[in-house]
Coordinates of C-alpha atoms in Angstrom, one line a residue:
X251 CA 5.3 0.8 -5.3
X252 CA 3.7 -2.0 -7.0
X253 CA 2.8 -5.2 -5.5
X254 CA 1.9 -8.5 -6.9
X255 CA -1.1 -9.7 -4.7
X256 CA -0.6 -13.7 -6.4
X257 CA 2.6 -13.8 -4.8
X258 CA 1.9 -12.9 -0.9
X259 CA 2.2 -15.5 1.1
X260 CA 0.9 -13.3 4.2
X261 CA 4.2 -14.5 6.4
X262 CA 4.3 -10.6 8.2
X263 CA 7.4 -10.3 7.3
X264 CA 7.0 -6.9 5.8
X265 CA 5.5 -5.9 9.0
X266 CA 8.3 -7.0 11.3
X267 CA 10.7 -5.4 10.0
X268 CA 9.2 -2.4 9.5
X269 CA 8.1 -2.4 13.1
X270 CA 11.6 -3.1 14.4
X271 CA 12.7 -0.5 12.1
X272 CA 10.5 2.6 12.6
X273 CA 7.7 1.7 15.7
X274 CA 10.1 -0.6 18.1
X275 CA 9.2 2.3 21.0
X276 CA 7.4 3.9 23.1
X277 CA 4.2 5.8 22.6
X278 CA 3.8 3.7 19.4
X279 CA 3.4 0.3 20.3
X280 CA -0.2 0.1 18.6
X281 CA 1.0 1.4 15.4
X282 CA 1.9 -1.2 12.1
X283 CA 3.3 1.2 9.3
X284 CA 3.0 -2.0 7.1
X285 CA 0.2 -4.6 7.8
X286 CA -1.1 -7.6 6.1
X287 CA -4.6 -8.1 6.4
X288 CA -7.0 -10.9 5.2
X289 CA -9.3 -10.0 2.7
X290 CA -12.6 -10.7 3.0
X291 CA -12.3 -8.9 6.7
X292 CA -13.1 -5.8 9.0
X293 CA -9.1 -4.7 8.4
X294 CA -6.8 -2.3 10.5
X295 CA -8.0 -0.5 12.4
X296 CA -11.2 -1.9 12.5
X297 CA -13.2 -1.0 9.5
X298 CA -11.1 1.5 8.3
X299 CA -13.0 1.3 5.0
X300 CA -16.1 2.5 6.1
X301 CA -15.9 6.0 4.9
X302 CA -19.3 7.2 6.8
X303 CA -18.2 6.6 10.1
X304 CA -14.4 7.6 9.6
X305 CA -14.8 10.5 7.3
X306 CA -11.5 9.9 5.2
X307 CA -10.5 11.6 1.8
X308 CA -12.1 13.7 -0.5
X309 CA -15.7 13.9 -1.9
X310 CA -17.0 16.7 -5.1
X311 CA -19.2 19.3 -3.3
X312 CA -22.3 20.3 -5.3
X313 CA -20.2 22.9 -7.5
X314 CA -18.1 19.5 -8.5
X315 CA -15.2 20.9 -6.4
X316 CA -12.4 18.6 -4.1
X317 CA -13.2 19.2 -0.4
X318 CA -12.6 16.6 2.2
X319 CA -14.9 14.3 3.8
X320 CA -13.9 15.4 7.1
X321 CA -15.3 18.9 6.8
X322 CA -14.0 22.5 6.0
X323 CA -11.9 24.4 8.1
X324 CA -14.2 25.9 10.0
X325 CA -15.6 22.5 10.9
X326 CA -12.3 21.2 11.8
X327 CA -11.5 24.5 13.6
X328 CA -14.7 23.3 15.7
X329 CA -13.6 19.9 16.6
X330 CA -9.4 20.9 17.7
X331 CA -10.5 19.6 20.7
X332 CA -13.2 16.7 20.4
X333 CA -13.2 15.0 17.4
X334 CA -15.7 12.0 17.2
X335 CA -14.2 10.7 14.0
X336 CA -10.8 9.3 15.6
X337 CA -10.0 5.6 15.7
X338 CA -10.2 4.7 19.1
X339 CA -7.5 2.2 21.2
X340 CA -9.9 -0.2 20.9
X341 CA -10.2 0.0 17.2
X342 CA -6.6 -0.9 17.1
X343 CA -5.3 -3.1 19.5
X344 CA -4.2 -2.6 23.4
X345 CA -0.6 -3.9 22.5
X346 CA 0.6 -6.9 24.6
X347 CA 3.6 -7.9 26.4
X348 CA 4.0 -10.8 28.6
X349 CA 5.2 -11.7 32.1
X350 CA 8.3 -14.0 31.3
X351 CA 10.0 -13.0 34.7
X352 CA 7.2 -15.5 36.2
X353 CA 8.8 -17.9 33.6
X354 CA 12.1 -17.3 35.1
X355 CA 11.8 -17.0 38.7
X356 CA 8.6 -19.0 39.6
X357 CA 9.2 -22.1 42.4
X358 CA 9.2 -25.9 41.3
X359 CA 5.9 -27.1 40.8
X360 CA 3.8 -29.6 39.9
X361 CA 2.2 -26.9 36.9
X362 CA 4.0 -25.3 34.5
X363 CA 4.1 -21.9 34.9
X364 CA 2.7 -19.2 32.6
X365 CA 3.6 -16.2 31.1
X366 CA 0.4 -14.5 31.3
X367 CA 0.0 -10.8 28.8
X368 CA -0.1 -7.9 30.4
X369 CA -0.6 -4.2 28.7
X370 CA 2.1 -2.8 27.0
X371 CA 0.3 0.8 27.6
X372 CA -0.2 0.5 31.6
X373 CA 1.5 -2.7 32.7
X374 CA -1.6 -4.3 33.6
X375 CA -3.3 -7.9 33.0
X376 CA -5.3 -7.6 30.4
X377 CA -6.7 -10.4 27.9
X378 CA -5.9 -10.3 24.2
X379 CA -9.0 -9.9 22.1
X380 CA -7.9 -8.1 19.0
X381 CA -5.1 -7.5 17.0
X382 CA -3.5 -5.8 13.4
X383 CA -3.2 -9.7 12.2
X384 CA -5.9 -11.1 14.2
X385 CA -7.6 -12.4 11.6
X386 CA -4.4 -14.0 9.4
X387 CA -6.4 -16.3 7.5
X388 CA -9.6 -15.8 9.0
X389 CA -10.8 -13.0 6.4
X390 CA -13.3 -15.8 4.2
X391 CA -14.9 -17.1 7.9
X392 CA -18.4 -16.3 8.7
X393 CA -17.2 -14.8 12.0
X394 CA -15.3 -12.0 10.5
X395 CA -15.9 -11.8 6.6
X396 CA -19.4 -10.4 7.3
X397 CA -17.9 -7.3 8.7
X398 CA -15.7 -6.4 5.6
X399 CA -17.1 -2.6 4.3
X400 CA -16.3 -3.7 0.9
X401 CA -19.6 -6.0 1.1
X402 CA -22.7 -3.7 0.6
X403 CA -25.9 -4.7 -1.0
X404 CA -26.1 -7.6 -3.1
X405 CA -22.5 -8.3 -2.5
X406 CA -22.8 -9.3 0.6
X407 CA -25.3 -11.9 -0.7
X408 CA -23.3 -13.1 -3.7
X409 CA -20.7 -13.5 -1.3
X410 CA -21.6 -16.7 1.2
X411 CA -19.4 -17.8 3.6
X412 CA -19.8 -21.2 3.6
X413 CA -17.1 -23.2 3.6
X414 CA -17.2 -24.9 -0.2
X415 CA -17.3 -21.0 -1.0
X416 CA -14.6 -19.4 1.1
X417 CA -11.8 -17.4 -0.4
X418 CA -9.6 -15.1 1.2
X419 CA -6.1 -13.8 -0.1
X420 CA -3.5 -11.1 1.7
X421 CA -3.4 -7.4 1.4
X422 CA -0.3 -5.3 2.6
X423 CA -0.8 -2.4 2.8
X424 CA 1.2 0.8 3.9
X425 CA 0.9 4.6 3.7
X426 CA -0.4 5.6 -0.1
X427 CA 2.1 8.6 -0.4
X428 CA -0.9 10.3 -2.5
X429 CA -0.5 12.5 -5.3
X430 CA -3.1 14.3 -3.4
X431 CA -2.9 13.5 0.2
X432 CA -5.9 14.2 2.3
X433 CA -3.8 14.1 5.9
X434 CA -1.8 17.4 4.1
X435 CA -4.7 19.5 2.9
X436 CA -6.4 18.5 6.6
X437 CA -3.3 19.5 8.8
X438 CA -4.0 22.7 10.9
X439 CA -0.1 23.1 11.5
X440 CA 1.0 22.8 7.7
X441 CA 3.1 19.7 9.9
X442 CA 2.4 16.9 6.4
X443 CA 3.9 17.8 3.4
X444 CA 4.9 15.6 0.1
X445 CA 8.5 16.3 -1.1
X446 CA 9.0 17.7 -4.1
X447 CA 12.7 15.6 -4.8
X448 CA 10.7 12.5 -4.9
X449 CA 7.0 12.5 -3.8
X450 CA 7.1 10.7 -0.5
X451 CA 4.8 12.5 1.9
X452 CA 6.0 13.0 5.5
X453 CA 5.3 14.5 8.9
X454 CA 7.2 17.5 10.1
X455 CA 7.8 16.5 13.9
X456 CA 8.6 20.0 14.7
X457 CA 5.5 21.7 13.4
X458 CA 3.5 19.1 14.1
X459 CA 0.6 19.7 17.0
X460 CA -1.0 16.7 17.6
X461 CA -4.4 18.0 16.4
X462 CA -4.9 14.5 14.7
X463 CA -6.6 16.0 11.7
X464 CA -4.2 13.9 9.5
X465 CA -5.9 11.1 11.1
X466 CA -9.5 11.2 10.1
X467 CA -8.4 12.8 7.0
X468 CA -6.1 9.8 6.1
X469 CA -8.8 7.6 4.8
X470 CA -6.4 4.5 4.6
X471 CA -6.0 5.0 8.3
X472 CA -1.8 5.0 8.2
X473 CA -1.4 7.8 10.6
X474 CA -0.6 7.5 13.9
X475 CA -0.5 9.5 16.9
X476 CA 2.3 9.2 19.1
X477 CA 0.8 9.4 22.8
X478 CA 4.5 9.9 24.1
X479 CA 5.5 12.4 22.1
X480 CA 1.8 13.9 21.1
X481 CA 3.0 14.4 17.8
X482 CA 1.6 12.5 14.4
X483 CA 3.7 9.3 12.9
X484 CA 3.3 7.5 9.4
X485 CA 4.9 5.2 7.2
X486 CA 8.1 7.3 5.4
X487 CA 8.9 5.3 2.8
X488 CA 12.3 4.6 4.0
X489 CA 13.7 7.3 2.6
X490 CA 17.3 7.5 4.1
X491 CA 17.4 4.3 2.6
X492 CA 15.3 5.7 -0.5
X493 CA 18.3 8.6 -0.8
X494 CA 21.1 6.1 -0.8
X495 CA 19.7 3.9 -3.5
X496 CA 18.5 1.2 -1.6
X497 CA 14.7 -0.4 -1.5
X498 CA 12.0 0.1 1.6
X499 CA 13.0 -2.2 4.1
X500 CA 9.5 -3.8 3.6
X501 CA 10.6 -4.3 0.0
X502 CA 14.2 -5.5 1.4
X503 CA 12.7 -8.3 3.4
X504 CA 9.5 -9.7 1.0
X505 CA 10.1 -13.0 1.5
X506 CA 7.2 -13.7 -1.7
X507 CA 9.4 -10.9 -3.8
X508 CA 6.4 -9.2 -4.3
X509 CA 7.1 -5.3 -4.5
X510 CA 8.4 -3.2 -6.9
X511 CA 10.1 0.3 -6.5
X512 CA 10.6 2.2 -9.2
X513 CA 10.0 5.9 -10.9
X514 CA 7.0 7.4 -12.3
X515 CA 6.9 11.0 -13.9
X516 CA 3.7 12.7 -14.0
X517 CA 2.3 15.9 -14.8
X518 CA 1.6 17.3 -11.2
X519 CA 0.1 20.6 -12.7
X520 CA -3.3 18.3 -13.8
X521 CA -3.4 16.5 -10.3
X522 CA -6.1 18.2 -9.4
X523 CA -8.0 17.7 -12.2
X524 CA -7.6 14.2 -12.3
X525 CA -8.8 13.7 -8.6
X526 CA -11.8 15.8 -9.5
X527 CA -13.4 13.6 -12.3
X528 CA -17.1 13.6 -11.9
X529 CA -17.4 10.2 -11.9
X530 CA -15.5 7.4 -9.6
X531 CA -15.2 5.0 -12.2
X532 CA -13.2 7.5 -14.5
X533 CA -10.4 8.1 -11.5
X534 CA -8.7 4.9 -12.4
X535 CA -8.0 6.4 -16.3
X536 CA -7.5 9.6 -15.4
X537 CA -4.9 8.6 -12.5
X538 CA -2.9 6.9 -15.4
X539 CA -3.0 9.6 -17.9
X540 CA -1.3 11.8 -15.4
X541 CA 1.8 9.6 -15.5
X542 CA 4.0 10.3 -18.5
X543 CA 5.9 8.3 -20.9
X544 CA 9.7 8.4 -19.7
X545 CA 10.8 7.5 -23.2
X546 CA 8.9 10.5 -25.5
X547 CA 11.7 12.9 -25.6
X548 CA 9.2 15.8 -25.5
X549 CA 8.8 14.0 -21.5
X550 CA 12.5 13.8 -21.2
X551 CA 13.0 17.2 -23.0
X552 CA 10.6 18.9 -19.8
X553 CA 11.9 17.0 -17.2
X554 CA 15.5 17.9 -17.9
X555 CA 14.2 21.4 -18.0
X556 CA 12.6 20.8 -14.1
X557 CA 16.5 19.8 -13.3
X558 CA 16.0 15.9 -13.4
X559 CA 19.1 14.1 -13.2
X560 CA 20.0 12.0 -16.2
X561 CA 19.9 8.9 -13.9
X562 CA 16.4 9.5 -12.8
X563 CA 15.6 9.6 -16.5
X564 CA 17.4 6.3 -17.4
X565 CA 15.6 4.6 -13.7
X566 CA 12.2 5.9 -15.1
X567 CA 12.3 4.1 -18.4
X568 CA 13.7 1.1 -16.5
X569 CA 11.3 1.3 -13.9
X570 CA 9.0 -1.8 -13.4
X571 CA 6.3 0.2 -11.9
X572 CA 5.4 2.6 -14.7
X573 CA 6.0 -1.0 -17.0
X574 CA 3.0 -2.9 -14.7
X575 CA 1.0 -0.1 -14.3
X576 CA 0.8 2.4 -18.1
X577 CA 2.8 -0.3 -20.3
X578 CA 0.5 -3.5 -19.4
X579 CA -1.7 -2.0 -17.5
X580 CA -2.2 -5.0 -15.1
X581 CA -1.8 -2.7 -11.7
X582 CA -4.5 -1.0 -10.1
X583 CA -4.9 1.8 -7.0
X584 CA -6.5 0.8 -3.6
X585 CA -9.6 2.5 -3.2
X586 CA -9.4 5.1 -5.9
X587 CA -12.7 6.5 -5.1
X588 CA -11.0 8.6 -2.1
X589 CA -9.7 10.8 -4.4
X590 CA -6.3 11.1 -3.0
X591 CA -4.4 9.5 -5.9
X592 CA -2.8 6.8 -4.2
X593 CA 0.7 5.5 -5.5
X594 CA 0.6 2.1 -4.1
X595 CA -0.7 0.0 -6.4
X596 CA -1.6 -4.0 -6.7
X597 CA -2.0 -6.6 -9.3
X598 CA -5.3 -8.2 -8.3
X599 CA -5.1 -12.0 -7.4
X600 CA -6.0 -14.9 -9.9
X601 CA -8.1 -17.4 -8.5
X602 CA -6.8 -21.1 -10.1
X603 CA -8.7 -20.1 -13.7
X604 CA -7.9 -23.3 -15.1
X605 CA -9.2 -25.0 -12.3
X606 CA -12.2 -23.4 -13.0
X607 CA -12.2 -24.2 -16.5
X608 CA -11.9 -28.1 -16.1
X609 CA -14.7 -27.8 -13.3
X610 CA -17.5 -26.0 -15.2
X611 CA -16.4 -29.0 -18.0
X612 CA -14.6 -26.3 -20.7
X613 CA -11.1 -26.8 -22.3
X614 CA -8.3 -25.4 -21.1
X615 CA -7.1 -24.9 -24.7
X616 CA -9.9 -22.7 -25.4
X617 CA -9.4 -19.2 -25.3
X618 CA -13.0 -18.4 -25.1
X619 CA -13.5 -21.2 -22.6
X620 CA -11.0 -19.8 -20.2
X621 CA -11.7 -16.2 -20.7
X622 CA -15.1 -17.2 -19.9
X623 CA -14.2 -19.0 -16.6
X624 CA -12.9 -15.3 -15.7
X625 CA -16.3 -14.1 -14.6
X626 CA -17.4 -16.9 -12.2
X627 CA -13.9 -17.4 -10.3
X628 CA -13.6 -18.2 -6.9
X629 CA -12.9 -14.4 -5.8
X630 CA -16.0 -12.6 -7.1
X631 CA -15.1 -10.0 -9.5
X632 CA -17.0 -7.4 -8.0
X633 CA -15.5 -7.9 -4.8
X634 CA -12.1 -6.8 -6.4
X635 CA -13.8 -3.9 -8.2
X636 CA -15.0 -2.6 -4.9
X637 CA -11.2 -2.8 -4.1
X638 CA -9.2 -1.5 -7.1
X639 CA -11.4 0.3 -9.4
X640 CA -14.4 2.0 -7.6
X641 CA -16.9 -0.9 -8.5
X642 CA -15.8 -1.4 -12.8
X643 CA -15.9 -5.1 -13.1
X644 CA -15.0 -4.7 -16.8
X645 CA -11.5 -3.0 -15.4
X646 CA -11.0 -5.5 -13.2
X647 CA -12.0 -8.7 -15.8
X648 CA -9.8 -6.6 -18.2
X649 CA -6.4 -7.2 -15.7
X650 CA -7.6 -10.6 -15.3
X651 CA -7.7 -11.5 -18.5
X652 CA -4.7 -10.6 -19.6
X653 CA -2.9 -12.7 -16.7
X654 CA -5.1 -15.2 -17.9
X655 CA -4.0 -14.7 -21.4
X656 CA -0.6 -14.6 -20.5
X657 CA -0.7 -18.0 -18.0
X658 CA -2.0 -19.9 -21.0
X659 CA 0.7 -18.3 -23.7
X660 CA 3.2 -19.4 -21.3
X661 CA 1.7 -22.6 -20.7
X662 CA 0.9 -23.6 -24.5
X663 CA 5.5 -22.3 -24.7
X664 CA 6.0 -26.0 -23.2
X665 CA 2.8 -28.0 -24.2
X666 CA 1.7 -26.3 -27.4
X667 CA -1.8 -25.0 -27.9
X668 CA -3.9 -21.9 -29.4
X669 CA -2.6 -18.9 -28.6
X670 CA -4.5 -16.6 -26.7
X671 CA -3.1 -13.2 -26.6
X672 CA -4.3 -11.5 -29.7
X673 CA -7.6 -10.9 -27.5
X674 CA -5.9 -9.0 -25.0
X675 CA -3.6 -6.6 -26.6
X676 CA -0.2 -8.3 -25.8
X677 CA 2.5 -9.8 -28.5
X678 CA 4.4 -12.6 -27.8
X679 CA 7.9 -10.5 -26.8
X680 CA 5.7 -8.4 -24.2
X681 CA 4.1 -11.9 -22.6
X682 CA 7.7 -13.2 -22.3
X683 CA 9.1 -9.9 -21.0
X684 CA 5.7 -9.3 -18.6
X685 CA 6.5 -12.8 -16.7
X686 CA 9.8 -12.2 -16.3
X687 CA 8.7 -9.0 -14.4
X688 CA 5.9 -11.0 -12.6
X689 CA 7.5 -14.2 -12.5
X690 CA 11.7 -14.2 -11.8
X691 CA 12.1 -10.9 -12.0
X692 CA 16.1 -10.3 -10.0
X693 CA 16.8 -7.9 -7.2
X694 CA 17.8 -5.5 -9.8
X695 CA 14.7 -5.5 -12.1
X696 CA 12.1 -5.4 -9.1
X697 CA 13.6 -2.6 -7.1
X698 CA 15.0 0.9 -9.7
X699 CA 15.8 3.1 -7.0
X700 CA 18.0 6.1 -7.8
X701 CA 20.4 8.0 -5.3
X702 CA 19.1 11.4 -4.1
X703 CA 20.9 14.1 -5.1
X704 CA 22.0 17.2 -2.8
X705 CA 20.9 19.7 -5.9
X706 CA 17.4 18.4 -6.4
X707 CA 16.7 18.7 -2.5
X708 CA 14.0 21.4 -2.0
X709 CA 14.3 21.2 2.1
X710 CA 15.7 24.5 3.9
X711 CA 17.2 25.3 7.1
X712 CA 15.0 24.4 9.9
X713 CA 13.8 21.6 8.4
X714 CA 12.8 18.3 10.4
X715 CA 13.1 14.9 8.7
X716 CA 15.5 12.1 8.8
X717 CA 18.4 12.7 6.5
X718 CA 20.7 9.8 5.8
X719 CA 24.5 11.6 5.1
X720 CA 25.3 9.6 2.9
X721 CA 27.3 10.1 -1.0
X722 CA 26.6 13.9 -1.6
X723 CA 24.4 15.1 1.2
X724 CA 25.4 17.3 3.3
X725 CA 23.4 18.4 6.8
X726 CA 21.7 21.0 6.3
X727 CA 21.3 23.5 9.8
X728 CA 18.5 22.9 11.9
X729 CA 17.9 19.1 10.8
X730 CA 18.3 15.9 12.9
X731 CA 19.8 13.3 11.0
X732 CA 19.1 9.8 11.8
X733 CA 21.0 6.8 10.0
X734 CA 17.9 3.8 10.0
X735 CA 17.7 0.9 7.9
X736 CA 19.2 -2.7 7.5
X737 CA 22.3 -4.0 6.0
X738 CA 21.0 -4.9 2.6
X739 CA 22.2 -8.4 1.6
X740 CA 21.6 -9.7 -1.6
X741 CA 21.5 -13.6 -2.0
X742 CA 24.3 -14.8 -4.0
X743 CA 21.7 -16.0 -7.2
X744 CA 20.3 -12.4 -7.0
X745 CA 23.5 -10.4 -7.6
X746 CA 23.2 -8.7 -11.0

């Protein structure tokens, strides 16, 4: 998945429906398998970024080998019991419902009465205090920007929250589906596991333990444990509706059309490798060069070889997310420096650059004028390195510039003007066909999902997950099959 961070409108749309799809019960109520969040802001749950107090993902030991953050096995053999590095309720929310009988049922009055929240955990009054969008739109304030973990050292300076400085934009965010998953390797129960058919990463309810390993280990924080059940929950991608052909229902929903689903071959033999790079800076290349070029035949030669259907091979050289993210080049990973490979990615937000051109008394004509304004907009570069590329400003400007580049090529199409993409790399056919993609892209070009099919599925007998019978699948012994999702209606405009 790639999404376009220019286009969010933080409306929590995402998250709704996602919770009424996959949460909307009991012994979950705390738990948001999508979230937006504010950025600048402490996130969900609270810091979740702060690596030394969470222990998430994976760090080089001093023979520049992977081993996770949280500890070996013996260490996490230790802790089965007690371990200190678990989220607490608090750093969540205490989920809220309200008392609307009183509403209801409550005498004629002079006062109006009030439906006053009670917890959705033990019934009682309680007061809400915190929450997994309590800071919509807060992020930039001095109350709560402060507390971001992405602010360290002279950041934090460069960064004032004052109010002719504030910025703030939105950041959903769901589970990573790593290449190289942290919650898996941490698992005592062998429970996680990523699918070979198609990469998502999910939780085997039947093997699963509640140990809460996953947890800590999960360094985004997008595991959840089910104090009903006492078994481990997390974001699955939607995958009956994933098998069927259909998008996530997050992507279903996006009212800013912001998210793209698509397929990406990569060489899974050199994961390791990748995720082991000395140093973090490098993850970011080396994350790329493990994804592979669906149109060299030597690519489509292999994966036919691996038993790839034909029309996974045509959705992979359609597929806007290997376009935004090897052809252009303008997408970027969450936090690569955890090591875990992430495969949601973002296209960092564009602060008004012309704006910032006309301010600092430049011409907006100028090439070198507004690739200058790059590195003094509003959202502090280094701020979105800290996010997307392990602290490389030069990455980030890179991205920026080219959006840049391509706003103005676009712009000087109606008005006239220099043209400014030689500088970045793009020709005029790839700027045209790059907005489209970021721009009006249809249902159709944002979301190429393939339908699963029966002779690529690598689950057994005994097998736990949530199989949608649809098309060619047939239940396999042993599973429970569970038909989720929405009714996918496209608007009239949209239909291909």
């Amino acid at each position: 998945m790639v999404m376009n961070l220019d286009k969010c409108i933080g409306c929590h749309t995402c998250s709704v429906t996602c919770k009424q799809t996959w949460t909307n019960r009991s012994g979950v109520e705390y738990a948001w398998f999508n979230n937006v969040e504010t950025k600048p802001g402490v996130g969900y749950p609270y810091r979740y970024e702060d690596q030394e107090r969470w222990k998430g993902g994976w760090v080089l030991d001093a023979k520049g080998r992977l081993a996770l953050r949280s500890g070996g096995r013996l260490k996490r053999l230790s802790r089965l019991f007690a371990n200190p590095e678990l989220p607490t309720l608090d750093d969540y929310y205490e989920p809220v419902t309200h008392d609307h009988d009183t509403l209801l049922s409550a005498p004629a009055g002079g006062d109006a009465p009030v439906a006053r929240p009670r917890s959705a955990l033990t019934g009682r009054p309680t007061a809400v205090t915190w929450g997994p969008n309590w800071e919509d739109g807060l992020g930039g304030t001095p109350e709560h920007g402060p507390g971001d973990p992405n602010l360290t050292g002279g950041l934090a300076e460069k960064v004032r929250f004052e109010f002719e400085r504030t910025f703030l934009f939105h950041l959903p965010r769901l589970c990573e589906h790593c290449l190289n998953p942290a919650c898996a390797a941490a698992c005592p129960s062998g429970a996680l596991y990523k699918r070979a058919e198609d990469g998502i990463v999910l939780a085997d309810q039947d093997r699963c333990r509640g140990w809460r390993m996953c947890v800590t280990a999960c360094p985004y924080k997008k595991i959840y444990f089910n104090h009903a059940t006492g078994k481990a929950e997390k974001c699955t991608f939607c995958f009956p509706r994933i098998e069927a052909g259909q998008p996530t229902v997050c992507s279903e929903t996006c009212v800013g059309r912001l998210r793209y689903l698509g397929v990406v071959l990569y060489d899974a033999d050199r994961v390791g490798e990748a995720a082991a790079v000395p140093d973090p800076k490098d993850l970011l290349d080396a994350q790329r060069a493990l994804f592979l070029d669906p149109n060299d035949p030597q690519v489509t030669a292999a994966a036919r070889a691996s038993g790839i259907p034909e029309d996974w091979l045509e959705a992979a050289r359609r597929s806007p997310v290997h376009a935004l993210i090897s052809t252009y080049k303008v997408a970027l990973p969450l936090h690569p420096e955890y090591r875990t490979l992430p495969m949601v990615w973002y296209v960092p937000p564009l602060s008004p650059v012309l704006d910032a051109v006309s301010a600092s008394g430049g011409d907006p004509d100028s090439p070198d004028h507004v690739f200058g304004a790059v590195t003094g907009l509003r959202i502090p570069l280094e701020y979105l390195a800290e996010l997307f590329t392990a602290g490389d400003t030069d990455a980030v400007a890179g991205v920026l510039m080219k959006l840049t580049a391509l706003r103005s090529h676009m712009r000087a199409r109606t008005l006239g003007g220099p043209d400014a993409l030689g500088p970045v790399g793009l020709t005029p056919e790839q700027a045209v066909d790059l907005h489209r993609l970021l721009a009006v892209a249809k249902y159709a070009d944002r979301y190429v999902v393939p339908a699963a099919h029966r002779e690529t599925d690598t689950r057994g007998p005994g097998t736990v997950g949530f199989q949608c019978p649809v098309g060619e699948h047939e239940p396999s012994p042993g599973q429970r099959h569970v038909l989720l999702g929405m009714p996918t209606r496209r608007r009239k405009e949209e239909t291909p």
